Structure formats: C-alpha cells, structure tokens
Amino acid sequence: MSSEYTPLLTKVRVAQPRPRYPHAVLRRFCTVALASVLIWFFIAVAASMTFLDDDPHDDPSDGWSWPGCGKRKVDYDQLQRILLDTPTSKHAEEWSRYYTSGPHIAGKNYSQALWTKNKWEEFGIKADIVSYDVYLNYPVDHRLALLEKKKHDDDTSAWKVSYEASLTEDVIEDDPTSSLPDRIPTFHGYSASGNVTGSVVYVNYGTYQDFADLVKANVTLKDKVAIARYGGIFRGLKVKRAQELGMVGVVLYTDPGDDGDVTEEKGEKVYPDGPARQPSSVQRGSTQFLSFAPGDPTTPGYPSKPDAPRQPVDTAIPSIPSIPISYKDALPILKALNGHGPKADDFNQYWTRNMGLGYKGVHYNIGPTPDHVVVNLYNKQDYVTTPLWNVIGVINGTIPDEVIIVGNHRDAWIAGGAGDPNSGSAVMNEMIRSFGEALRQGWKPLRTIVFGSWDGEEYGLIGSTEWVEEYLPWLNHANVAYINIDAGVRGTELRTAAAPLLDHIIHAATAAVPSPNQTIPGQTVHDLWDKRIKTMGSGSDFTAFQDFAGVPSIDIGFNSGPGAAVYHYHSNYDSFHWMEKYGDPGFVYHRTMAQVLGLITAQLADLPIISFRAADYARALDRYVKQVEDKLDAALAPPSASTIEASSLIDDDTYFELRGSTRNTSTATLSSASASSASAETFKTTLRRLHHAVDKLAVPAAQLDKRADELAEELKRDIPWWKWPAKLRLGWQVRKVNTKYKFMERAFLFEEGLDGRPWFKHVVFAPGLWTGYAGAVFPGLVESIDDEDWVNAERWVDIIESRLKNAARRL
Ligand SMILES: *[C@@H]1O[C@H](CO)[C@@H](O)[C@H](O)[C@H]1NC(C)=O
Ligand SMILES: *[C@@H]1O[C@H](CO)[C@@H](O)[C@H](O)[C@H]1NC(C)=O
Ligand SMILES: *[C@@H]1O[C@H](CO)[C@@H](O)[C@H](O)[C@H]1NC(C)=O
Ligand SMILES: *[C@@H]1O[C@H](CO)[C@@H](O)[C@H](O)[C@H]1NC(C)=O
Ligand SMILES: *[C@@H]1O[C@H](CO)[C@@H](O)[C@H](O)[C@H]1NC(C)=O
Ligand SMILES: *[C@@H]1O[C@H](CO)[C@@H](O)[C@H](O)[C@H]1NC(C)=O
Ligand SMILES: [Zn+2]
C-alpha cells in the first residue's frame, strides 16, 4: 500500500486559475484539428483535447471540455462536491426499506430487478435487465431429529425421538421481517437431497486440518454425520471434505463462542432486547465448492444462455445432504456427544478456540455417539434451471475503451438482507443518484461507468460470473477496474480488500470523507480505518473480475468490529429492524459509504490519467514471494513448540489459513527426509529467481508511475492552441500510459488456470483451495509446497516468472 496519498479535495482546491482564450479561436482550432487528424489517433486526440481544456477556471487535470471546445460544465472538483453532497441517510433508509420488505432470493423476484432498473433510469442512468438461465435449488422439506434406541421391559427395543429440531427461526414481535408469511426456510444452496441416519461426530470448524486430526486420532468418520461449527472457511468446503472422507451428512451450526464478548454467557441480552445473537438464528448459505469454480455449476467458463450446453455438476457441488441449524437446535446434539469419544481439549490447541468449555452443559466431545444414539437428517431440494436477472446501468464516457465497473448483488437468502447485500444496494442507489445529479448539472464523464446489480450471488456469484463470462472479450479489451460492494454496512469498522494497483485510491477516497463518528471533530473515514487492505480471495462478486478476467478490483464495506452488536449473517434477523436498531441507526454509515464509493469511482473514471500505482504492485509481489519463502521455511523446519503455543493468539486469518492448508502435519518435517528435502532445497534456490523477476518489474513499474506523475504535471501546464502538435503528443502519451496501466493486471493471467481448478486464471490471487474466502497469494506455489510436489513447484516458478517478465516487457 502506498503511504503517499493526498486527500483529493485539498489537492484540487490549490489549483490556480489561468488566462482564457477567445472562444472563436478555440472553435476554429477544433474544427481544423479534429478534421485533420487520422482516425487511428482519434481517441488520443479526443483524450488530449479533453484533458487540455483551455478554460481558465480549471486546472486542466481536473477539468475538460468536449474535444477542446468550450468549458467543461462540471469539472472533477465539482463532481466530487456533488458526490459528497447528494447522498442522504433518508434516501438510503428508503431504499433499504424497499429491498428488505419481501423475499428476493435468486431468480424469484423479477419485480425487484425492474424496480432497480426504473429507479436508476429515474436518476438519469440508462439501464437494462440481462438474464441468464441458471441451475438452482429451492427448499422443499427437511428434518433433523436425534433418535435413541430404548430397551423395553420385554427386551425388545425401539427408536425414540429424543429431540426434534425446529429448523425455523423464532418469530419476534418487534421485528416484522421475522413473521412474513412468505419468509424463506432454512436450507443450503446447492445441497444434495437425501435421507441419512448415523452417529454424530463433532468436527470443529470442519477445516482440512480438523478432518486430518480426526483421521489421525482414528475417529471413525465413514457413514457418520458431521456436526461442524460455522466460521473461517467457506461452508461448502466443510461439506466437501466430509464427503471425501465418507461421511453421509453434515449439520452446520453457529456457536456463540465465536461471538467474542457479545454473548448471553457474558451478560449481554439477545436480539431483539440486546446485541447478542438470537439463539434461534440460522445461517443459510451456499455449499457450492466455491474455490474450485464459482458461477452456474453447469456452465463453467461460459455464459448460461438458454441454449448453452450443460455439464455434469458432481465435482462442483456436494453429493451428501447438509443442513444449517441454530445454536438452540445444536445444543441437544452437542449434549448427546457428552462422554463419547475424546474431548476437543484432548486434541491439539486448534480445537479449543472460542470454545467456552461447558457452555450450557456442552463438553465438546468428539464422538462418535454410540450406535444407539443417532441423528436422522432429511433434506429435500427442488433443482431447476431458471432465469435470474442482472440490472446493468451505463454512463457512456468520452473514451469508449476505458471502462470502470461498480457492482453489488441484490439477491439475499432471506426476505431481509438489510446488511447482506442490501446495505450495499442502498449505497449503490445513492451513489448512482449522485452521478445522475452530476449528469443533470452537465457533467460529461471521461471514462464509461457501468453499474451492475447482480442476481444469484448467494448461490455462487452467479449473476456476475455469467456476465463476465459473456462479455469477457470486451472486458479484456476495455475494463480498467471493478469496484465491489456487498454488505456495505453492518457496523462501523471499514474493511477493505484490493488489488495492489488500487490500494492508494482507498486511502485517497476515505481521507476525503468525514466519518459519522465526530468524537474528534473533523476526523475522516481514513482516520478511523485500520489501514489494512486484504488480498483478493473470494466470497463476493469481484471474483470473476479479479481471478478470471484479470481486472484489478476493490471490495469495501463497514463491518461490525469486536464488541459491536452481533450481525445475524444470512438469518431472518439481518432485517431492517436490526439495521435500524443496532447496525446503523439513522443510516449514517450508509450515507458515508455512498460518498466513499462515489469518490473511488470518480477518481478512476474522471481523472485523465488512470489512478493506478504500478510500483505498489511490484512491492506487493515482492512481499508475496517472501511469504512463499516463509511458508517453505516453515515446511522445512521441525515444528517448534513456540508456533504451537502462539496459535491461541493468532488472528482469524492466520488461524484459518493454517487450518485450511493441506500440508500433512503427521509427517513432522518433510517426509523421507533426504530425497525430498534435497529437492526442497533446490526449489528454495529456484524461488529466488522470482525475486529477481520482481526486481526487474519494479524498475519499469516505478518509471511508469513517474511518467504518469510527469504527465499529470504537464497537463496542468498551459499549452497555447497554436502548439497543437504538442497537445496531440501529450494526448498520445497519456493514452500510452493509460493503456499500460489498463493491461498490467492482465499480464498475470495463465490460460490453463490453476492446478485442478482451471477456471481460476490469475497466478497471483485466488481463494485458498480449502479456505474459500481468504485470499491465497501465488496459489500454484503454495499448493505445491503443501503437497511437497517440488517438480510442480518448479513448474509454477517458471509460469510465474514468465508472467513477471512479460509484465515488465509490456510496461
Ligand atoms: C419482491 O420484492 C418486493 C420488495 O422487497 C416485495 O414487496 C415483493 O413481495 C417481492 N416479490 C416476491 C414475489 O417475493
Ligand atoms: C453508449 O454507447 C454505445 C456505443 O456507442 C451505445 O450503443 C449506447 O446506446 C450508449 N448508451 C447510452 C446510455 O448512451
Ligand atoms: C427417511 O428414512 C427412514 C428410514 O431410513 C424412514 O423411516 C423415513 O420415513 C424417511 N424419511 C422421509 C421424510 O422420507
Ligand atoms: C490408530 O490406529 C492405528 C492402527 O490401528 C494405531 O497404530 C494407532 O496407534 C492409532 N492411533 C491412535 C491415536 O489411537
Ligand atoms: C469514534 O472515534 C473515537 C476517536 O477517534 C474512537 O476512539 C472510537 O472508538 C470511535 N467509535 C466508533 C464506534 O467508531
Ligand atoms: C501423511 O503422512 C503419513 C506418513 O507419511 C501417511 O501415512 C498419511 O497417509 C499421510 N496422510 C495424508 C492425509 O496424506
Ligand atoms: Zn453478500
């Protein structure tokens, strides 16, 4: 990340006025210049004219006019003002109330798509509905019961139901969303239908390493039903591993131990009376194998048009049934495990994280439960191929082949969704309304801006993925950046992830927006931000842009931090009432996020030089190579007691990255020592080549940034009209720099894709194979190290090195 950012507005205000040229002369010049230039140069010319406005009142870097002919009506400074002044909390609240007033699960609410399109058009932005025919499931029926075989006096025995799970969330009087007659049942997207019965095994978070520990301890998994806590890794991967190990079903529950201090146990009241988790709340969600490929599982890599050929789905979604339950429903099952098998704290330290031992009488035994204590899990899903609807809005810019895209999904697992995703939808609407206001005042954007309201994100990023797959050639040619907002507001703590090219834009935009928290007067969003920018993983709609199309992306939102009210993720209680009472009273953070999002978009779309920092990318790559080296060193070193002790202190990201690794920890250090560690040592030497390649990239990257800064300076200078060749040259140079920036991220795509998951084409960023949400850097290398496959690791060094060299050459 760059520390050299300047708050946008401050920078803009210091611009000095310059002398004016007579308009008649200007017009004549326009005619002559435009008529005499070759078509091939048209864009460069348009751009140069555009940037080099002769009007005295503007700094040319932030003002322009339609090809040089007259004053730019709304310059960059004014645009930013409009984007800051237009959004209101009242509007955001209104949009939130609309979206959360009825169910809008993927493919079921055309009227919300239509409403969104109409609203955008009302705001002055042309919009269309784009549909795809996708494979989805809807819930039909389910059951989860704890059964015990009881001996009768006459020595016969019979199964008795000792607990029948409710599988529903309580109706809460204060929260009208919880009582809607058409509210959506609790279920998993892409879960398999089935009716299975078996003993239960507690599998902790269900990470790859949790299962490895169970295997090592000889806990029988085959034909058993797993009960796993939610958290850390993508839920579909928990089901995937259970399935691979022969388990017949999976029950996922939310453990309040993971809610930190905001629990009933620690004296907090539960929702709606307090900030703690409502015990009947259930996290719905997709069980697609997200880290292998998102999108419609029947059309990997190509759009789900009605006539598209369809592939089998076996490797993309589970074949064993799974069901999400509340903590309330989980308690009897966890208690039935008491006294059976080892206890979690007999296992390693990774099993006692956030455990709250003895909470409500649960001892966290692993099981399995004895043969006479089983659960019956019945899940019936209706699978259909059905249309879903993206809404796509467009503001055409002057430069047709430099496009900025901003997106948010609209679909939710529940009727509410006030946080996920419709806080983002409300924020998007406010931002779009603001851009509409700018257009109304006469603003003409430099780059084209596209807005996407995606459908079907929740099932597997479907709407965005199918759209990217359909428009890939155009995106490849024209898309400069993608900005994602999913759950835009569910608390007050800014959370960001971004491709390194874009890091500095987050700094700039947040520094120009006042925080709703004015405890210290004048503090900005930037002041209260932890300044952490995560690497791009998955779990939202940026995935297809970043990992498949090689478009640098941002993901941003206000999350709930430690100590804040528990957010009921994918539950009926992610409702308007919760948002109004706990998440964002007064919708002030909604307004703030609309301002931040607007400024990010404006900075990318409306400055003559694309706001990228290539040197930041080179620096980040160097860091990532170092991370891989550290990982290799850890693999080569004997496990030390200190790393084990420290595990209780490590943060969530590190914990789940470690637990999502496939490294065989039972082979204390590298297996059959001599042979393989020799190749590991060789590999270590090979890896150094990447440092060299990054160093080679860093030089032209820094030069490009320098060139961009020089051009920005030159654009501020006044070039008299009769020096039109100089203007043309400058325009051409700006064009050249912008083109280099635009294609830089693309250089890291590898057509064959990652090992075993060819859809993922980016060699630097991908979701961790067994984490799903969290980003892995250099996944090809990391996975090879985990597998101790040094031949493949060498192959990945070659692949990455060639991308780095190619990127350096292109710069
Ligand atoms: C679609 O959403 C709107 C607004 O949230 C809601 O009023 C309507 O009932 C929903 N329609 C369906 C078919 O669920
Ligand atoms: C934008 O430009 C394209 C291509 O020139 C055109 O087809 C489209 O109608 C324009 N859209 C708007 C909203 O003006
Ligand atoms: C599930 O299977 C059991 C037998 O294994 C049967 O008794 C029960 O009726 C089945 N449940 C449903 C809903 O079909
Ligand atoms: C697991 O079983 C194997 C073979 O049956 C045995 O060698 C090993 O000691 C057992 N491990 C544990 C932790 O019980
Ligand atoms: C508000 O700002 C103050 C001062 O910077 C800070 O200490 C406090 O944690 C902030 N509160 C919230 C809810 O962000
Ligand atoms: C881990 O390594 C041990 C010893 O080499 C081997 O027996 C075991 O099968 C391996 N486990 C996995 C999951 O690869
Ligand atoms: Zn979401």
Coordinates of C-alpha atoms in Angstrom, one line a residue, residues 298-721:
T298 CA -23.5 -26.5 -15.3
T299 CA -21.7 -23.9 -17.4
P300 CA -18.1 -23.5 -16.1
G301 CA -16.3 -20.8 -18.1
Y302 CA -19.1 -19.8 -20.4
P303 CA -22.4 -17.9 -20.0
S304 CA -25.6 -19.7 -19.1
K305 CA -27.6 -18.7 -22.2
P306 CA -30.8 -20.6 -22.7
D307 CA -29.3 -22.9 -25.3
A308 CA -25.9 -23.3 -23.7
P309 CA -24.7 -26.9 -23.3
R310 CA -24.8 -28.2 -19.7
Q311 CA -22.1 -30.1 -17.8
P312 CA -22.5 -32.6 -15.0
V313 CA -22.3 -31.0 -11.6
D314 CA -20.7 -33.8 -9.5
T315 CA -17.4 -32.1 -8.9
A316 CA -18.9 -28.6 -8.3
I317 CA -21.5 -29.2 -5.6
P318 CA -22.0 -31.8 -2.8
S319 CA -23.5 -35.2 -3.1
I320 CA -24.2 -35.6 0.6
P321 CA -27.1 -33.6 2.2
S322 CA -26.3 -30.8 4.6
I323 CA -28.5 -28.6 6.7
P324 CA -27.9 -25.3 8.7
I325 CA -29.2 -25.1 12.2
S326 CA -29.3 -22.6 15.1
Y327 CA -27.3 -22.9 18.3
K328 CA -30.6 -23.7 20.1
D329 CA -31.1 -26.7 17.8
A330 CA -27.5 -27.7 18.1
L331 CA -27.4 -27.9 21.9
P332 CA -29.2 -31.3 22.3
I333 CA -27.0 -32.8 19.7
L334 CA -23.8 -31.5 21.2
K335 CA -25.0 -32.7 24.6
A336 CA -25.7 -36.1 23.2
L337 CA -22.0 -36.3 22.4
N338 CA -21.0 -35.7 26.1
G339 CA -19.0 -38.6 27.3
H340 CA -18.4 -40.1 23.9
G341 CA -15.0 -40.3 22.3
P342 CA -12.1 -37.9 23.0
K343 CA -12.8 -34.4 24.1
A344 CA -11.9 -31.4 22.0
D345 CA -9.3 -30.3 24.6
D346 CA -7.6 -33.7 24.4
F347 CA -6.9 -32.7 20.8
N348 CA -4.4 -30.0 19.8
Q349 CA -4.9 -26.4 20.7
Y350 CA -6.7 -25.6 17.5
W351 CA -9.7 -27.4 18.9
T352 CA -10.3 -25.2 21.9
R353 CA -10.5 -21.9 20.0
N354 CA -13.5 -19.8 21.2
M355 CA -14.9 -22.9 22.9
G356 CA -16.3 -21.6 26.1
L357 CA -16.0 -25.1 27.7
G358 CA -19.0 -26.3 29.5
Y359 CA -21.3 -23.6 28.0
K360 CA -24.8 -24.7 28.6
G361 CA -23.7 -28.2 29.6
V362 CA -21.8 -29.0 26.4
H363 CA -18.5 -30.8 26.9
Y364 CA -17.5 -30.8 23.3
N365 CA -16.8 -34.4 23.0
I366 CA -15.8 -35.5 19.5
G367 CA -17.8 -38.7 19.4
P368 CA -19.0 -40.6 17.5
T369 CA -22.1 -41.1 19.5
P370 CA -22.8 -44.8 20.3
D371 CA -24.8 -46.8 17.8
H372 CA -28.0 -46.4 19.8
V373 CA -27.7 -42.5 19.6
V374 CA -28.1 -41.3 16.0
V375 CA -29.5 -38.4 14.1
N376 CA -31.8 -38.5 11.1
L377 CA -31.1 -35.8 8.6
Y378 CA -33.6 -35.5 5.8
N379 CA -33.2 -32.8 3.1
K380 CA -35.4 -32.4 0.1
Q381 CA -34.4 -29.8 -2.6
D382 CA -36.0 -29.0 -5.9
Y383 CA -33.4 -28.4 -8.6
V384 CA -34.5 -26.3 -11.6
T385 CA -32.9 -24.3 -14.4
T386 CA -34.5 -20.9 -14.1
P387 CA -33.8 -17.3 -15.2
L388 CA -32.1 -14.7 -13.0
W389 CA -31.8 -11.0 -13.6
N390 CA -28.8 -8.7 -13.5
V391 CA -29.5 -4.9 -13.9
I392 CA -26.9 -3.2 -15.9
G393 CA -26.7 0.6 -16.0
V394 CA -24.3 2.6 -18.2
I395 CA -23.0 6.2 -18.3
N396 CA -21.1 6.5 -21.6
G397 CA -17.8 8.3 -21.3
T398 CA -15.7 10.1 -23.9
I399 CA -13.1 7.3 -24.0
P400 CA -15.1 4.3 -25.1
D401 CA -12.4 1.6 -24.3
E402 CA -11.7 2.6 -20.7
V403 CA -14.4 1.3 -18.5
I404 CA -15.0 1.4 -14.8
I405 CA -17.5 -1.1 -13.3
V406 CA -19.2 -0.9 -9.9
G407 CA -21.3 -3.8 -8.7
N408 CA -23.4 -5.1 -5.8
H409 CA -25.6 -8.1 -5.6
R410 CA -29.3 -7.7 -4.9
D411 CA -30.4 -11.3 -4.0
A412 CA -30.5 -12.3 -0.4
W413 CA -31.1 -15.6 1.4
I414 CA -33.9 -14.1 3.3
A415 CA -36.7 -11.5 3.0
G416 CA -34.5 -9.0 4.8
G417 CA -30.9 -8.8 3.9
A418 CA -30.6 -5.3 5.3
G419 CA -26.8 -5.9 5.7
D420 CA -26.0 -8.6 3.1
P421 CA -26.4 -7.3 0.4
N422 CA -29.0 -4.5 0.5
S423 CA -27.0 -2.1 2.6
G424 CA -24.7 -2.2 -0.5
S425 CA -27.7 -1.9 -2.8
A426 CA -29.0 1.2 -0.9
V427 CA -25.5 2.7 -1.0
M428 CA -25.2 2.0 -4.8
N429 CA -28.5 3.6 -5.4
E430 CA -27.4 6.7 -3.5
M431 CA -24.2 6.8 -5.4
I432 CA -26.0 6.4 -8.8
R433 CA -28.4 9.1 -7.8
S434 CA -25.5 11.3 -7.2
F435 CA -23.9 10.6 -10.5
G436 CA -27.3 11.3 -12.1
E437 CA -27.3 14.6 -10.3
A438 CA -23.9 15.4 -11.8
L439 CA -25.1 14.5 -15.3
R440 CA -28.1 16.7 -14.7
Q441 CA -25.8 19.6 -14.0
G442 CA -23.9 18.9 -17.2
W443 CA -21.1 16.6 -16.2
K444 CA -19.6 14.5 -19.1
P445 CA -17.6 11.6 -17.8
L446 CA -14.2 10.8 -19.3
R447 CA -14.5 7.0 -19.0
T448 CA -17.5 4.9 -19.3
I449 CA -19.1 3.8 -16.0
V450 CA -21.1 0.6 -15.8
F451 CA -23.2 -0.3 -12.7
G452 CA -24.2 -3.9 -12.0
S453 CA -27.0 -5.1 -9.7
W454 CA -26.2 -8.8 -9.7
D455 CA -28.6 -11.6 -9.0
G456 CA -27.7 -15.1 -7.7
E457 CA -24.5 -14.0 -5.8
E458 CA -25.5 -16.0 -2.8
Y459 CA -25.6 -19.4 -4.6
G460 CA -22.1 -18.9 -6.1
L461 CA -21.5 -15.4 -7.5
I462 CA -23.7 -16.5 -10.4
G463 CA -25.0 -13.3 -11.9
S464 CA -21.7 -11.6 -12.0
T465 CA -19.8 -14.7 -13.1
E466 CA -22.1 -15.4 -16.1
W467 CA -22.0 -11.8 -17.1
V468 CA -18.2 -11.7 -17.0
E469 CA -18.1 -14.9 -19.0
E470 CA -20.4 -13.5 -21.6
Y471 CA -18.6 -10.2 -22.0
L472 CA -15.1 -11.4 -21.5
P473 CA -13.6 -10.2 -24.8
W474 CA -15.0 -6.7 -24.3
L475 CA -13.9 -6.6 -20.6
N476 CA -10.5 -7.9 -21.5
H477 CA -10.2 -5.1 -24.0
A478 CA -11.8 -2.2 -22.1
N479 CA -12.3 -2.9 -18.3
V480 CA -9.9 -0.8 -16.2
A481 CA -11.2 -1.7 -12.7
Y482 CA -14.0 -3.3 -10.8
I483 CA -15.4 -1.9 -7.5
N484 CA -17.5 -4.3 -5.4
I485 CA -19.8 -3.5 -2.5
D486 CA -21.6 -6.4 -0.9
A487 CA -22.6 -5.9 2.7
G488 CA -21.8 -2.2 2.6
V489 CA -22.8 -1.5 6.2
R490 CA -23.2 -3.9 9.1
G491 CA -21.3 -1.9 11.6
T492 CA -18.8 1.0 11.8
E493 CA -15.4 -0.6 11.0
L494 CA -14.1 -0.1 7.5
R495 CA -12.9 -3.3 5.9
T496 CA -11.2 -3.4 2.5
A497 CA -9.6 -5.8 0.1
A498 CA -8.0 -4.7 -3.2
A499 CA -5.5 -5.4 -5.9
P500 CA -2.3 -3.5 -5.1
L501 CA -2.7 -1.2 -8.2
L502 CA -5.7 0.3 -6.4
D503 CA -4.6 0.4 -2.8
H504 CA -3.8 4.1 -2.8
I505 CA -7.3 5.0 -4.1
I506 CA -8.8 3.7 -1.0
H507 CA -6.6 5.9 1.1
A508 CA -7.4 8.9 -1.1
A509 CA -11.2 8.5 -1.1
T510 CA -11.5 7.7 2.6
A511 CA -9.4 10.7 3.5
A512 CA -11.8 13.0 1.7
V513 CA -14.9 11.7 3.5
P514 CA -15.8 12.8 7.1
S515 CA -16.6 9.9 9.4
P516 CA -20.1 9.9 11.0
N517 CA -18.1 9.5 14.3
Q518 CA -17.1 13.0 15.2
T519 CA -15.8 12.2 18.7
I520 CA -12.7 14.0 17.5
P521 CA -14.2 16.8 15.3
G522 CA -13.1 16.6 11.7
Q523 CA -12.0 13.0 11.7
T524 CA -12.3 11.2 8.4
V525 CA -13.2 7.7 7.5
H526 CA -9.4 7.3 6.8
D527 CA -8.6 8.4 10.4
L528 CA -10.6 5.6 11.9
W529 CA -9.6 2.9 9.5
D530 CA -7.1 0.2 10.5
K531 CA -5.3 0.8 7.1
R532 CA -5.4 -2.9 6.3
I533 CA -6.1 -3.9 2.8
K534 CA -6.6 -7.6 2.4
T535 CA -5.6 -9.6 -0.7
M536 CA -8.4 -10.6 -3.0
G537 CA -9.8 -14.0 -2.1
S538 CA -13.4 -14.9 -3.0
G539 CA -16.8 -14.8 -1.4
S540 CA -18.3 -12.0 -3.5
D541 CA -18.8 -10.7 -7.0
F542 CA -15.3 -9.4 -7.6
T543 CA -14.1 -13.0 -8.1
A544 CA -14.8 -13.3 -11.8
F545 CA -13.4 -9.9 -12.5
Q546 CA -10.2 -10.3 -10.5
D547 CA -9.4 -14.1 -10.8
F548 CA -10.9 -14.9 -14.2
A549 CA -10.7 -11.7 -16.2
G550 CA -7.6 -10.2 -14.6
V551 CA -9.4 -6.9 -13.8
P552 CA -7.9 -5.1 -10.7
S553 CA -10.7 -5.0 -8.1
I554 CA -11.7 -3.4 -4.8
D555 CA -14.1 -4.8 -2.2
I556 CA -15.2 -2.4 0.5
G557 CA -17.7 -2.1 3.4
F558 CA -18.3 -1.2 7.0
N559 CA -18.2 -4.4 9.2
S560 CA -19.1 -4.9 12.8
G561 CA -16.0 -4.9 14.9
P562 CA -15.3 -6.6 18.2
G563 CA -17.7 -5.5 20.9
A564 CA -20.4 -4.4 18.3
A565 CA -23.8 -6.0 18.0
V566 CA -23.7 -9.5 16.6
Y567 CA -24.6 -9.5 12.9
H568 CA -27.0 -12.2 12.0
Y569 CA -25.4 -13.3 8.8
H570 CA -27.9 -14.9 6.3
S571 CA -30.6 -15.1 9.0
N572 CA -34.1 -13.6 9.2
Y573 CA -32.7 -11.2 11.7
D574 CA -30.5 -9.5 9.1
S575 CA -33.5 -7.3 8.9
F576 CA -34.5 -3.7 8.5
H577 CA -35.3 -3.6 12.2
W578 CA -31.9 -4.9 13.2
M579 CA -30.2 -2.4 11.0
E580 CA -32.2 0.5 12.3
K581 CA -31.7 -0.5 15.9
Y582 CA -28.2 -1.9 16.0
G583 CA -26.4 -2.0 12.7
D584 CA -26.6 1.6 11.5
P585 CA -29.2 3.7 13.5
G586 CA -30.0 6.7 11.4
F587 CA -28.4 5.1 8.3
V588 CA -25.5 7.5 8.7
Y589 CA -22.8 4.9 7.7
H590 CA -24.9 4.2 4.6
R591 CA -24.6 7.8 3.5
T592 CA -20.9 7.8 4.3
M593 CA -20.3 4.6 2.2
A594 CA -22.2 6.1 -0.7
Q595 CA -19.7 9.1 -0.5
V596 CA -16.7 6.8 -0.3
L597 CA -17.9 4.7 -3.2
G598 CA -18.7 7.7 -5.3
L599 CA -15.2 9.2 -4.8
I600 CA -13.5 5.9 -5.6
T601 CA -15.5 5.6 -8.8
A602 CA -14.9 9.3 -9.7
Q603 CA -11.2 9.0 -9.2
L604 CA -11.0 6.1 -11.5
A605 CA -13.4 7.3 -14.1
D606 CA -12.8 11.0 -14.3
L607 CA -9.1 11.8 -14.0
P608 CA -7.2 12.0 -17.3
I609 CA -4.5 9.6 -16.1
I610 CA -5.7 6.3 -14.7
S611 CA -5.1 6.4 -10.9
F612 CA -3.0 3.2 -10.6
R613 CA 0.3 2.7 -8.9
A614 CA 2.4 0.1 -10.7
A615 CA 5.2 0.3 -8.1
D616 CA 2.7 -0.7 -5.4
Y617 CA 2.1 -3.8 -7.3
A618 CA 5.8 -4.6 -7.6
R619 CA 6.3 -4.0 -3.9
A620 CA 3.4 -6.3 -3.1
L621 CA 4.7 -9.0 -5.4
D622 CA 8.0 -8.9 -3.6
R623 CA 6.1 -9.3 -0.3
Y624 CA 4.2 -12.3 -1.6
V625 CA 7.4 -14.0 -2.8
K626 CA 8.7 -13.5 0.7
Q627 CA 5.5 -15.1 2.1
V628 CA 6.0 -18.1 0.0
E629 CA 9.6 -18.4 1.2
D630 CA 8.5 -18.2 4.8
K631 CA 6.0 -20.9 4.1
L632 CA 8.7 -23.1 2.6
D633 CA 11.0 -22.5 5.6
A634 CA 8.2 -23.4 8.0
A635 CA 7.7 -26.6 6.0
L636 CA 11.4 -27.4 6.1
A637 CA 11.8 -26.7 9.8
P638 CA 10.8 -29.1 12.5
P639 CA 7.6 -28.0 14.2
S640 CA 8.5 -25.8 17.2
A641 CA 6.7 -25.6 20.4
S642 CA 6.5 -21.8 20.1
T643 CA 4.4 -21.9 17.0
I644 CA 2.0 -24.2 18.8
E645 CA 1.8 -22.0 21.9
A646 CA 1.2 -18.9 19.8
S647 CA -1.7 -20.5 18.0
S648 CA -4.2 -19.3 20.6
L649 CA -3.1 -15.8 20.0
I650 CA -3.0 -15.7 16.2
D651 CA -5.7 -13.8 14.4
D652 CA -8.6 -15.4 12.5
D653 CA -7.0 -15.1 9.1
T654 CA -3.8 -16.8 10.1
Y655 CA -5.7 -19.4 12.0
F656 CA -7.8 -20.4 9.1
E657 CA -5.1 -20.2 6.6
L658 CA -3.1 -22.6 8.7
R659 CA -6.0 -24.9 9.2
G660 CA -7.0 -24.8 5.6
S661 CA -3.6 -25.9 4.5
T662 CA -3.4 -29.4 3.1
R663 CA 0.1 -30.0 4.4
N664 CA 0.5 -33.4 6.0
T665 CA 1.3 -32.4 9.6
S666 CA 1.6 -36.1 10.7
T667 CA 4.9 -36.1 8.8
A668 CA 6.5 -34.0 11.4
T669 CA 9.1 -32.5 9.0
L670 CA 9.4 -33.3 5.3
S671 CA 8.8 -37.0 4.8
S672 CA 11.5 -39.4 3.7
A673 CA 14.0 -36.8 4.7
S674 CA 17.0 -36.9 2.4
A675 CA 15.5 -37.2 -1.1
S676 CA 12.6 -34.8 -0.8
S677 CA 14.2 -32.2 1.3
A678 CA 17.1 -32.1 -1.2
S679 CA 14.6 -31.2 -3.9
A680 CA 13.0 -28.7 -1.4
E681 CA 16.4 -27.1 -1.0
T682 CA 16.8 -26.9 -4.8
F683 CA 13.4 -25.4 -5.0
K684 CA 14.3 -22.8 -2.5
T685 CA 17.1 -21.6 -4.8
T686 CA 14.7 -21.6 -7.8
L687 CA 12.3 -19.5 -5.8
R688 CA 14.9 -16.7 -5.7
R689 CA 14.5 -16.3 -9.4
L690 CA 11.1 -14.7 -8.6
H691 CA 12.8 -12.0 -6.5
H692 CA 15.0 -11.2 -9.5
A693 CA 12.0 -11.1 -11.8
V694 CA 10.1 -8.9 -9.4
D695 CA 13.1 -6.5 -9.1
K696 CA 13.2 -6.4 -12.9
L697 CA 9.5 -5.5 -12.9
A698 CA 9.9 -2.9 -10.2
V699 CA 12.1 -0.7 -12.4
P700 CA 9.7 -0.1 -15.3
A701 CA 6.8 0.0 -12.8
A702 CA 8.4 2.9 -11.0
Q703 CA 9.2 4.6 -14.3
L704 CA 5.6 4.2 -15.4
D705 CA 4.3 5.9 -12.2
K706 CA 6.9 8.6 -12.6
R707 CA 5.9 9.2 -16.2
A708 CA 2.2 9.3 -15.1
D709 CA 3.1 11.9 -12.5
E710 CA 5.1 14.0 -15.0
L711 CA 2.2 13.9 -17.5
A712 CA -0.2 14.9 -14.7
E713 CA 2.1 17.9 -14.1
E714 CA 2.3 18.6 -17.8
L715 CA -1.5 18.5 -18.1
K716 CA -1.7 21.3 -15.5
R717 CA 0.5 23.5 -17.7
D718 CA -1.0 25.7 -20.2
I719 CA -0.3 24.8 -23.9
P720 CA -1.4 27.6 -26.2
W721 CA -3.8 26.4 -29.0

